[in-house]
mmCIF file of C-alpha atoms and ligand atoms in Angstrom:
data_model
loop_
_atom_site.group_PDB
_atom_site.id
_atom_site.type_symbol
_atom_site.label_atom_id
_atom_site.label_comp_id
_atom_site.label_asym_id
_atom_site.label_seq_id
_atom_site.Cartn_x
_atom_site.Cartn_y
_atom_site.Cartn_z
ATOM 1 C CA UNK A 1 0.000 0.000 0.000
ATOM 2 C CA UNK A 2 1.108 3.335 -0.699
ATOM 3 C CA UNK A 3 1.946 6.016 1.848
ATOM 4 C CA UNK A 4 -0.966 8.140 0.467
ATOM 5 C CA UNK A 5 -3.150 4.864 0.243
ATOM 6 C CA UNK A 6 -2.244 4.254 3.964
ATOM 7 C CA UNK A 7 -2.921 8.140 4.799
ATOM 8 C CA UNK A 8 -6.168 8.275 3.180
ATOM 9 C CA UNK A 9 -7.437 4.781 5.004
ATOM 10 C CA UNK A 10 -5.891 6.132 8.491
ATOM 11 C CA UNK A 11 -7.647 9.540 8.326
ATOM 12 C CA UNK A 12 -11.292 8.062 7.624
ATOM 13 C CA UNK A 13 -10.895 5.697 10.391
ATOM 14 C CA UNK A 14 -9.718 8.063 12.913
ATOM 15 C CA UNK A 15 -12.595 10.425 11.692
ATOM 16 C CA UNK A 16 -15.505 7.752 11.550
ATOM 17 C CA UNK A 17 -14.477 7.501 15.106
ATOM 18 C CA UNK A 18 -14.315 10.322 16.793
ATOM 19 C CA UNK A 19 -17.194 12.010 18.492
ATOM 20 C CA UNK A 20 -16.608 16.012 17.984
ATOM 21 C CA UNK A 21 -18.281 16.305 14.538
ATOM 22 C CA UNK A 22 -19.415 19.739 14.240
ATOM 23 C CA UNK A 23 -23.457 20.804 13.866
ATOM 24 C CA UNK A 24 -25.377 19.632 10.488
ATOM 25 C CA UNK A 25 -26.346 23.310 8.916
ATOM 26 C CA UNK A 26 -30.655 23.767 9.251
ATOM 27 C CA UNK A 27 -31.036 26.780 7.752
ATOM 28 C CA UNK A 28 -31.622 25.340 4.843
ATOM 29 C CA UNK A 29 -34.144 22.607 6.252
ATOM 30 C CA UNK A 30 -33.597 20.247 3.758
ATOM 31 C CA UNK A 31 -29.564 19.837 4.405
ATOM 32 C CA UNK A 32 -30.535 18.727 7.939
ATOM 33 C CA UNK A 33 -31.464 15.503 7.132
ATOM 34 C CA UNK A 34 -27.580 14.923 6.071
ATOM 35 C CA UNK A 35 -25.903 11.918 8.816
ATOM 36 C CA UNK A 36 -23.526 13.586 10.821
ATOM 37 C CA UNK A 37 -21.676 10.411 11.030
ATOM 38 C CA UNK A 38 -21.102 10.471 7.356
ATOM 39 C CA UNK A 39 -17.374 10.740 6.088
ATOM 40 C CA UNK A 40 -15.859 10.261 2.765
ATOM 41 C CA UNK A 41 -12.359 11.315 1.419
ATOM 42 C CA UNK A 42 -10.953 11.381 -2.192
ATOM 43 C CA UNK A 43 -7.330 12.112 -3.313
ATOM 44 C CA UNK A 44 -6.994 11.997 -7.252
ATOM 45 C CA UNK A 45 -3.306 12.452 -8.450
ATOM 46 C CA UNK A 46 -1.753 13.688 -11.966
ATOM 47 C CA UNK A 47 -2.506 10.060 -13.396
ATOM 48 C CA UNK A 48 -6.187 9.944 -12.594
ATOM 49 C CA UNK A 49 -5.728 7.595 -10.407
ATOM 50 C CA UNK A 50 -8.467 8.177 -7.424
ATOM 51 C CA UNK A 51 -7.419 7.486 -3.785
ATOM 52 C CA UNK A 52 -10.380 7.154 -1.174
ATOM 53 C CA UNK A 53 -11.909 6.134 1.727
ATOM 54 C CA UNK A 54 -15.502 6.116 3.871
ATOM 55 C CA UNK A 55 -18.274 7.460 1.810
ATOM 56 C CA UNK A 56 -16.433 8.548 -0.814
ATOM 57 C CA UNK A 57 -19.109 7.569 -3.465
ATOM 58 C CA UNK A 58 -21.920 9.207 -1.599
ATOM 59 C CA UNK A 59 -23.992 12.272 -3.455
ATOM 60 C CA UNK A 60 -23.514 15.257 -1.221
ATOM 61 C CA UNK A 61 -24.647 19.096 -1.724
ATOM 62 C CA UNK A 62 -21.811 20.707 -2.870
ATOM 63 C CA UNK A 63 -22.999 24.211 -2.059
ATOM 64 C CA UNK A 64 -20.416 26.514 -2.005
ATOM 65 C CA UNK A 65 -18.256 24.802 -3.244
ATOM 66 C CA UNK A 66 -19.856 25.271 -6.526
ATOM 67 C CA UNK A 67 -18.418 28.600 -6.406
ATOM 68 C CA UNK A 68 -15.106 27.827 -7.563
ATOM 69 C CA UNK A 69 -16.788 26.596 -10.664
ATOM 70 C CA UNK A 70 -19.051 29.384 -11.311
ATOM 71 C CA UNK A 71 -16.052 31.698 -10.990
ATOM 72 C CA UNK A 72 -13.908 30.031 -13.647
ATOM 73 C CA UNK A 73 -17.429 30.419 -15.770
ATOM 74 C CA UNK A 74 -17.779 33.622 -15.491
ATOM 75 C CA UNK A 75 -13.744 34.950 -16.043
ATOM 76 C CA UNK A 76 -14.166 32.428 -19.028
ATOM 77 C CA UNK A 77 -17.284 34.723 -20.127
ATOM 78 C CA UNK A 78 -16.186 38.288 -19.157
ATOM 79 C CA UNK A 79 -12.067 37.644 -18.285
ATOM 80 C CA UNK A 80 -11.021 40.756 -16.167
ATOM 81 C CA UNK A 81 -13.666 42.718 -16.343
ATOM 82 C CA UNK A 82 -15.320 40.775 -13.270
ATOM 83 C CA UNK A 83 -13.443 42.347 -10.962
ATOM 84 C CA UNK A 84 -15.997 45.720 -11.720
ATOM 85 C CA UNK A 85 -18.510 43.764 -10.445
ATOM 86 C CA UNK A 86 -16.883 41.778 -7.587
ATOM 87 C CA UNK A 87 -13.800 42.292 -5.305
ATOM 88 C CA UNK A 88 -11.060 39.818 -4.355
ATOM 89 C CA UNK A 89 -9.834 40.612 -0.922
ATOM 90 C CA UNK A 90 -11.084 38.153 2.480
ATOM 91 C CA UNK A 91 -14.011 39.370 3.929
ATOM 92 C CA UNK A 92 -13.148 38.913 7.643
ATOM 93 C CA UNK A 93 -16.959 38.061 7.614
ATOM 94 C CA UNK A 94 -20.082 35.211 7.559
ATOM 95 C CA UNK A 95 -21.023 33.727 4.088
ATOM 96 C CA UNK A 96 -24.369 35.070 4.498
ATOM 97 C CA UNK A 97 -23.282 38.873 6.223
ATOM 98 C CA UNK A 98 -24.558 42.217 4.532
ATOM 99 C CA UNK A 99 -22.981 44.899 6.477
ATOM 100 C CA UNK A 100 -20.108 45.303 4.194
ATOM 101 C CA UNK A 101 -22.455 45.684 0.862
ATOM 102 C CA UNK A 102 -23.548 49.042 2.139
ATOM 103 C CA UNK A 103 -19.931 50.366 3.073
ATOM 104 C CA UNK A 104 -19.168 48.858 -0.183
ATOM 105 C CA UNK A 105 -21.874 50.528 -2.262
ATOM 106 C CA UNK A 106 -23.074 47.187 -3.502
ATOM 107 C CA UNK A 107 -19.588 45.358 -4.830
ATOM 108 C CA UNK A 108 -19.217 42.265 -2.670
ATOM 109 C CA UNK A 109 -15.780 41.741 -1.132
ATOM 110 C CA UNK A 110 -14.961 38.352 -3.124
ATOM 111 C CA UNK A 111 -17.068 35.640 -5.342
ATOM 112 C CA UNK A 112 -17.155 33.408 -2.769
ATOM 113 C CA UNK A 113 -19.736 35.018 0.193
ATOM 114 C CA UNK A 114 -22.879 34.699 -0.750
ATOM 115 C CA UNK A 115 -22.957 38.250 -2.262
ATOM 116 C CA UNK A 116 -20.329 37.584 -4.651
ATOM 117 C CA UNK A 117 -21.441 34.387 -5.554
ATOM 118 C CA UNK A 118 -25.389 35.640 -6.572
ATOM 119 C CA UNK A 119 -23.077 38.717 -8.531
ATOM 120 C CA UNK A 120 -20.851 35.955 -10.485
ATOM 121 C CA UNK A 121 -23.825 34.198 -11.387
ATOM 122 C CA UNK A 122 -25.755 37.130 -12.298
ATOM 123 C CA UNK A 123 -23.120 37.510 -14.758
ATOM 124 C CA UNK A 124 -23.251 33.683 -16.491
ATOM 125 C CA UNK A 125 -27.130 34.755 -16.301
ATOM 126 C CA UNK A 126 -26.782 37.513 -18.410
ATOM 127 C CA UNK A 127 -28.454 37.096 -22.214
ATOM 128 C CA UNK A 128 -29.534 33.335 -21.406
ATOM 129 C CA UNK A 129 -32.615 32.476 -20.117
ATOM 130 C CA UNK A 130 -32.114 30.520 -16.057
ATOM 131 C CA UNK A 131 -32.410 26.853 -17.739
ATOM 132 C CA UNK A 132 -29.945 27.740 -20.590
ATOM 133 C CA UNK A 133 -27.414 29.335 -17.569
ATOM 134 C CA UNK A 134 -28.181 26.308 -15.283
ATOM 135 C CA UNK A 135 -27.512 23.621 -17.534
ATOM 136 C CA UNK A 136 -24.430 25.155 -18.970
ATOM 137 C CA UNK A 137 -22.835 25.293 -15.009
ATOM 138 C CA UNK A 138 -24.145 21.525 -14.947
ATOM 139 C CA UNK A 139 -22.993 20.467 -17.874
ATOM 140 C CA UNK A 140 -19.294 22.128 -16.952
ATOM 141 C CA UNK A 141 -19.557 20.443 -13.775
ATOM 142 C CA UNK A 142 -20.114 16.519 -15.734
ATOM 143 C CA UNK A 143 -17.624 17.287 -18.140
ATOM 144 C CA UNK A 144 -14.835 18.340 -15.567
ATOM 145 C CA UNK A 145 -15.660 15.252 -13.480
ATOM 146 C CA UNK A 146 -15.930 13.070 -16.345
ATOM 147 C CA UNK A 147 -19.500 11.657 -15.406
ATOM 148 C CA UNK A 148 -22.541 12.939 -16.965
ATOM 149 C CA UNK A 149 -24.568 11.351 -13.934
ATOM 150 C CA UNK A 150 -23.905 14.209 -11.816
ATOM 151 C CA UNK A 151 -27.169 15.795 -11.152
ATOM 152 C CA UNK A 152 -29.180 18.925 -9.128
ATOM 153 C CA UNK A 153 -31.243 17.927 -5.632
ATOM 154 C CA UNK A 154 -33.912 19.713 -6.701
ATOM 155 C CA UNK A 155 -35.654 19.129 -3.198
ATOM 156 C CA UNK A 156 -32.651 20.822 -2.052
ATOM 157 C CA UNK A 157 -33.322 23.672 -4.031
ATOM 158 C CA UNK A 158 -36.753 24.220 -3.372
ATOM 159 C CA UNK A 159 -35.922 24.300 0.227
ATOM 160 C CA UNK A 160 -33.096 27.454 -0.096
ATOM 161 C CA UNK A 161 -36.216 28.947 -2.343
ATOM 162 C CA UNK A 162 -38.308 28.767 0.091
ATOM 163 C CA UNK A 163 -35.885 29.607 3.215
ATOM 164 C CA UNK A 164 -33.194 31.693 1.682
ATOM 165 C CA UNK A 165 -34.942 35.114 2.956
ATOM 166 C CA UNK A 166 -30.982 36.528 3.380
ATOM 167 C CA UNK A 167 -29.431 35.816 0.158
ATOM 168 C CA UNK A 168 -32.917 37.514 -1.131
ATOM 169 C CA UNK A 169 -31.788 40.631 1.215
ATOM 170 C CA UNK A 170 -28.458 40.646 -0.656
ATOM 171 C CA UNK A 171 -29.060 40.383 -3.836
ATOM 172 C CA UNK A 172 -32.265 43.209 -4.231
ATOM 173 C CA UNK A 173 -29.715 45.142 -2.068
ATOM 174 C CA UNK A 174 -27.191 44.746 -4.937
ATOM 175 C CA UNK A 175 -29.525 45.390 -7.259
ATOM 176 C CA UNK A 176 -30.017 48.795 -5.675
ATOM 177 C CA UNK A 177 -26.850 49.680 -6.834
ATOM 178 C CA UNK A 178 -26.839 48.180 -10.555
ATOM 179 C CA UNK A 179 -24.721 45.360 -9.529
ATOM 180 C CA UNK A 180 -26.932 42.858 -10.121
ATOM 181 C CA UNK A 181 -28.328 43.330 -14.284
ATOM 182 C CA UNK A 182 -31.079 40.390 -14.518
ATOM 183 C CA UNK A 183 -34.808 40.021 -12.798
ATOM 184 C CA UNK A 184 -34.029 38.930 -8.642
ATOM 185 C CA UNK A 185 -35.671 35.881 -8.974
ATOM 186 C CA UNK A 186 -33.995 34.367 -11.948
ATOM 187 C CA UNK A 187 -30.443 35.107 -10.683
ATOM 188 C CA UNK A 188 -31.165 33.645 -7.139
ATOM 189 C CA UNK A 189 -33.049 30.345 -9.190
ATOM 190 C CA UNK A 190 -30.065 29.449 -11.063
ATOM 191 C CA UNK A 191 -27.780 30.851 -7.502
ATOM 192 C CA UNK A 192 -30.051 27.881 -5.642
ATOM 193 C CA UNK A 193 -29.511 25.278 -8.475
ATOM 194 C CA UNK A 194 -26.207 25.279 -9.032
ATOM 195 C CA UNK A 195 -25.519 25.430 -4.948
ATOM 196 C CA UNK A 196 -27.970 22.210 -4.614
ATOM 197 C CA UNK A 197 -25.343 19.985 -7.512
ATOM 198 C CA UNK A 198 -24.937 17.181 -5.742
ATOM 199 C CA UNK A 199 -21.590 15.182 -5.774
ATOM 200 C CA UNK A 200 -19.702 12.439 -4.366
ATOM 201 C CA UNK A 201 -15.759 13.424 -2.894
ATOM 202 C CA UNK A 202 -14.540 10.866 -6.018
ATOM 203 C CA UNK A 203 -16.723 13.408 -8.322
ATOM 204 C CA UNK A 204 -15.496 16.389 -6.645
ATOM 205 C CA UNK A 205 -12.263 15.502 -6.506
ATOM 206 C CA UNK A 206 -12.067 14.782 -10.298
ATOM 207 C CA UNK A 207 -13.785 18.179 -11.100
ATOM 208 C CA UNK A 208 -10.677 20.002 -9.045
ATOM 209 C CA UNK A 209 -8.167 18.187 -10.916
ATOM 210 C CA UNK A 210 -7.897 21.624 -13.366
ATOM 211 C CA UNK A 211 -6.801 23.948 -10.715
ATOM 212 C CA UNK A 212 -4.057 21.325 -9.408
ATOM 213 C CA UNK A 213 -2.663 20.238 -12.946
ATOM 214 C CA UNK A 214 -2.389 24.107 -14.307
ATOM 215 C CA UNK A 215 -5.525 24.473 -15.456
ATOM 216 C CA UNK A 216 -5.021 21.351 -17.357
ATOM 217 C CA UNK A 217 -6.837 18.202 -16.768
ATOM 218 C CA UNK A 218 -3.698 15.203 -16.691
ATOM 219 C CA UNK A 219 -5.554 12.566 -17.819
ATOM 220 C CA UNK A 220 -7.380 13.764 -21.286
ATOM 221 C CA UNK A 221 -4.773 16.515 -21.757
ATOM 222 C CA UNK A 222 -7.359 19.316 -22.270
ATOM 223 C CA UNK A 223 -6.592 22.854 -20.962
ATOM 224 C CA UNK A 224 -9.868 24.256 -19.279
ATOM 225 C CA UNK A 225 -8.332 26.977 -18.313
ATOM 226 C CA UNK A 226 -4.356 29.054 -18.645
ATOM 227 C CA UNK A 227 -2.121 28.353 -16.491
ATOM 228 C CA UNK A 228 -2.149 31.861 -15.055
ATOM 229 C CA UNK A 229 -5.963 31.661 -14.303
ATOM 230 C CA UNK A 230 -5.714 28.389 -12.287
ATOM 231 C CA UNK A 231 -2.867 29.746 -10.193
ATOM 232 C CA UNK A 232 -5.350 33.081 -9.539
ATOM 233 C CA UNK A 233 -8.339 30.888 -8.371
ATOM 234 C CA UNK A 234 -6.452 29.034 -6.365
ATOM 235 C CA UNK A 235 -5.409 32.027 -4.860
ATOM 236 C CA UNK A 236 -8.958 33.115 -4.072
ATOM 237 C CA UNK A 237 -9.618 29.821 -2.521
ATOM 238 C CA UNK A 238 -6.741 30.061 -0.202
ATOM 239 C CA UNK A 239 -7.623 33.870 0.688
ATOM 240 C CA UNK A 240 -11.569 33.270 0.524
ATOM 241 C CA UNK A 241 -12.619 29.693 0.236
ATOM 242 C CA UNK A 242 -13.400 29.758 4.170
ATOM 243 C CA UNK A 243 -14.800 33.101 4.974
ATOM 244 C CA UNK A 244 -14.012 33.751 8.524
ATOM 245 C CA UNK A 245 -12.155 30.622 8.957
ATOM 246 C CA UNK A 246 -9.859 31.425 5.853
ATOM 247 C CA UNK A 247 -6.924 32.406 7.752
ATOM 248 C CA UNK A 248 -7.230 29.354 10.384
ATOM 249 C CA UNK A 249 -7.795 26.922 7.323
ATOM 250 C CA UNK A 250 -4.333 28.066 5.450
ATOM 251 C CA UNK A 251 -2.903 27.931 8.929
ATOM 252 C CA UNK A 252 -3.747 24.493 9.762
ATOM 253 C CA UNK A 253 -4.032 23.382 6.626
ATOM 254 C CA UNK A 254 -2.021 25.039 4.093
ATOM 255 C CA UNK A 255 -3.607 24.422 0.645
ATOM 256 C CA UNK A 256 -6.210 26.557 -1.350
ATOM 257 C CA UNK A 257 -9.521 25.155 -0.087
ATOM 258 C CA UNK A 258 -13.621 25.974 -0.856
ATOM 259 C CA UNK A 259 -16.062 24.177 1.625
ATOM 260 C CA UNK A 260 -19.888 24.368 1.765
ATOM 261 C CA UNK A 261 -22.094 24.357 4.193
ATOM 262 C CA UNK A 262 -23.310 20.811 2.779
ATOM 263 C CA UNK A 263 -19.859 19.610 5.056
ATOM 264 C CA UNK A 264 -18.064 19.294 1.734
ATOM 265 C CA UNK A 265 -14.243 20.655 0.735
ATOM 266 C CA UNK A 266 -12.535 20.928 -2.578
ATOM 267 C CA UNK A 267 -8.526 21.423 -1.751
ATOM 268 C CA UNK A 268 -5.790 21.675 -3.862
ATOM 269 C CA UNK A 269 -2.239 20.795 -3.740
ATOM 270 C CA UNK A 270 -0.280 22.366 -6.620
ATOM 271 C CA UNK A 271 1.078 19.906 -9.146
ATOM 272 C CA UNK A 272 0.544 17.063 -6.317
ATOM 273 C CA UNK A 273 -3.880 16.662 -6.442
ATOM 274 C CA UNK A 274 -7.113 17.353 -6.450
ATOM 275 C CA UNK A 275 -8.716 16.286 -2.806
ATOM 276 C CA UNK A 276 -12.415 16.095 -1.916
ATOM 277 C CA UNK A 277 -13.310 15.620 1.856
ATOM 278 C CA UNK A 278 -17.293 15.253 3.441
ATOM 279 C CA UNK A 279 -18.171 15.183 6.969
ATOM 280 C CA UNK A 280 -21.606 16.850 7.540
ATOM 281 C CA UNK A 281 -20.803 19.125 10.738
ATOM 282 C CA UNK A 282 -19.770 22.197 10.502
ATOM 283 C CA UNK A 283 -17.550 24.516 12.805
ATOM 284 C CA UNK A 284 -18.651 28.085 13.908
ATOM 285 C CA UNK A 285 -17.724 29.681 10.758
ATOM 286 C CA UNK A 286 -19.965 27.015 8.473
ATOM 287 C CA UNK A 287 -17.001 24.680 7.441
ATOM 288 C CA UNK A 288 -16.908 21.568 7.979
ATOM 289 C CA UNK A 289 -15.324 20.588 11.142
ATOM 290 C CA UNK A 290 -14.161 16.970 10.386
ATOM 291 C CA UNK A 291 -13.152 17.839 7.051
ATOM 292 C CA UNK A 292 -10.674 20.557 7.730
ATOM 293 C CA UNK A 293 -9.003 18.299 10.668
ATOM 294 C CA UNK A 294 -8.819 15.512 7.634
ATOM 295 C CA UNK A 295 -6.954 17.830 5.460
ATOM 296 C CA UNK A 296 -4.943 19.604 7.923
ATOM 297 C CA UNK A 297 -3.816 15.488 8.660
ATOM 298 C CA UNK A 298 -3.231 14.425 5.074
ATOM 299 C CA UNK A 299 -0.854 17.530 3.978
ATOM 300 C CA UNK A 300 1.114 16.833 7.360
ATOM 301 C CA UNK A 301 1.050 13.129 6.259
ATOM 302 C CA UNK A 302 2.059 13.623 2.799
ATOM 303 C CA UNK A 303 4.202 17.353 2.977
ATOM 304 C CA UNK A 304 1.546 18.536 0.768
ATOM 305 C CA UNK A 305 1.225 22.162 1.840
ATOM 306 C CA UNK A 306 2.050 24.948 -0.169
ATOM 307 C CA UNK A 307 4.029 26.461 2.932
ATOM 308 C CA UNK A 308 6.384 24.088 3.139
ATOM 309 C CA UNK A 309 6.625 20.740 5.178
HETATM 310 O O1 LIG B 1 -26.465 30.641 -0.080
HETATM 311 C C1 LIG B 1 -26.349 29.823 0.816
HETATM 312 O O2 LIG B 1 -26.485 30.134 1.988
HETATM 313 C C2 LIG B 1 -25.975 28.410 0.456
HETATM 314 N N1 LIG B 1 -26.590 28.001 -0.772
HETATM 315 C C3 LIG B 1 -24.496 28.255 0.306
HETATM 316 C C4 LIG B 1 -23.730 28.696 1.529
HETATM 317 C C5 LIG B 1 -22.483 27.956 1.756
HETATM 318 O O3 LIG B 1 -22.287 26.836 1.350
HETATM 319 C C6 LIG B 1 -21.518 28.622 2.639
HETATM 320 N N2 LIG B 1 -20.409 27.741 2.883
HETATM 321 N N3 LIG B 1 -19.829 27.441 3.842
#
């Protein structure tokens, strides 16, 4: 067995195990019903070759983590000129907080709070109608993972419709300022339905391989993205992938990282993989608790962060 093999079966036992495992997320009623005792970890390397362990093949809502992918969307779609609409600097905030949008006359700090994520897809919204913008984030989503089974929880997403009274608040707040160029509604449907994708870590962790390979995916050889972009949104998800937790994440972790408030993480290590991790508790800033002490294991385990051994 290899030492990642060994690494990856080590970590999921020790975390099937132990009884701190965060609080399953209910403001979204729907994501309650998740099992706290759930775990699954996925390593994929520059061969393809998928490492994993617990639940690893278990359909999970991705949330924010979808935001990674939305964001290379929309640079794809507008390049540079995003960054009028959106900043890129850590919010030092909640996912869900609006007290900055008014100090910040409608441009969210970063696309990966809430606010920035409604204004990035506001901008893949633009000149489609919400089925043509969904399905073109889904079908992006398949085609990076390689599986065209990947689908939406749509029960999922009637639930944030129904419940998601901030993100609402945000986004006819940005709106008030021009930021946001479509009808409320439609941006925040195709917001819901690309938050409510639901993956397994193996799936996941095949859809990250771009950002660790160079924007390049190793195995067919096709460049999603340049080089120079993939290096940028992986510095995002190091600065911003965790919100308020952001700094103790590259602390104890060390690797660029986007979780969601399903209890999933998409990490990358440079050149080295693509890693998925799901554990349905999350800490006090909405990430998942098990899944950051996973991670913040494996780079030890393998010398895998990007600070150094
Ligand atoms: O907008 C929301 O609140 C959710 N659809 C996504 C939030 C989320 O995943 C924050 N991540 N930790």
């Amino acid at each position: 067995m290899s030492q990642l093999e060994s690494a990856v079966k080590e970590i999921a036992e020790e975390m099937r195990q132990r009884p701190d495992r965060g609080e399953v997320a209910t403001y979204i009623p729907e994501l309650a019903r998740a099992d706290p005792n759930a775990f699954g970890l996925a390593v994929v390397d520059a061969d393809g070759n998928v490492v994993y362990a617990g639940d690893a093949d278990t359909p999970f809502s991705i949330q924010s983590v979808s935001k990674v992918f939305t964001l290379t969307i929309a640079l794809g779609m507008v390049g540079d000129r995003l960054w009028n609409r959106v900043g890129r600097e850590p919010s030092g905030s909640a996912f869900n907080s609006i007290v900055q949008l008014e100090r910040e006359r409608g441009i969210p700090r970063n696309p990966f709070i809430n606010a920035g994520a409604i204004a990035v897809t506001d901008v893949i919204l633009s000149g489609h109608q919400p089925r043509e913008a969904l399905g073109e984030i889904l079908r992006f989503m398949q085609f990076l993972a390689d599986d065209p089974s990947i689908t939406i929880d749509k029960a999922v997403a009637a639930s944030e419709n129904r419940t998601g009274f901030r993100n609402r608040a945000l986004a006819n707040y940005m709106k008030s300022f021009g930021v946001i160029e479509n009808p409320v509604d439609f941006t925040l449907g195709v917001y819901f339905h690309h938050c409510a994708i639901a993956m397994s870590c193996r799936q996941l962790a095949m859809a990250g391989r771009f950002l660790a390979y160079r924007g390049r995916n190793p195995s067919t050889g096709l460049q999603v993205v340049q080089p120079d972009r993939a290096r940028r949104i992986n510095a995002i998800m190091l600065t911003c992938g965790h919100y308020d937790g952001s700094g103790e994440f590259a602390y104890h972790v060390g690797l660029p990282g986007k979780s969601g408030v399903g209890g999933g993480i998409l990490a990358i290590a440079p050149g080295k993989a693509s890693i998925a991790v799901w554990s349905p508790g999350l800490d006090a800033a909405g990430n998942s608790h098990l899944g950051r002490i996973a991670l913040e294991e494996l780079t030890k385990r393998m010398g895998w962060s990007i600070f150094g051994a």
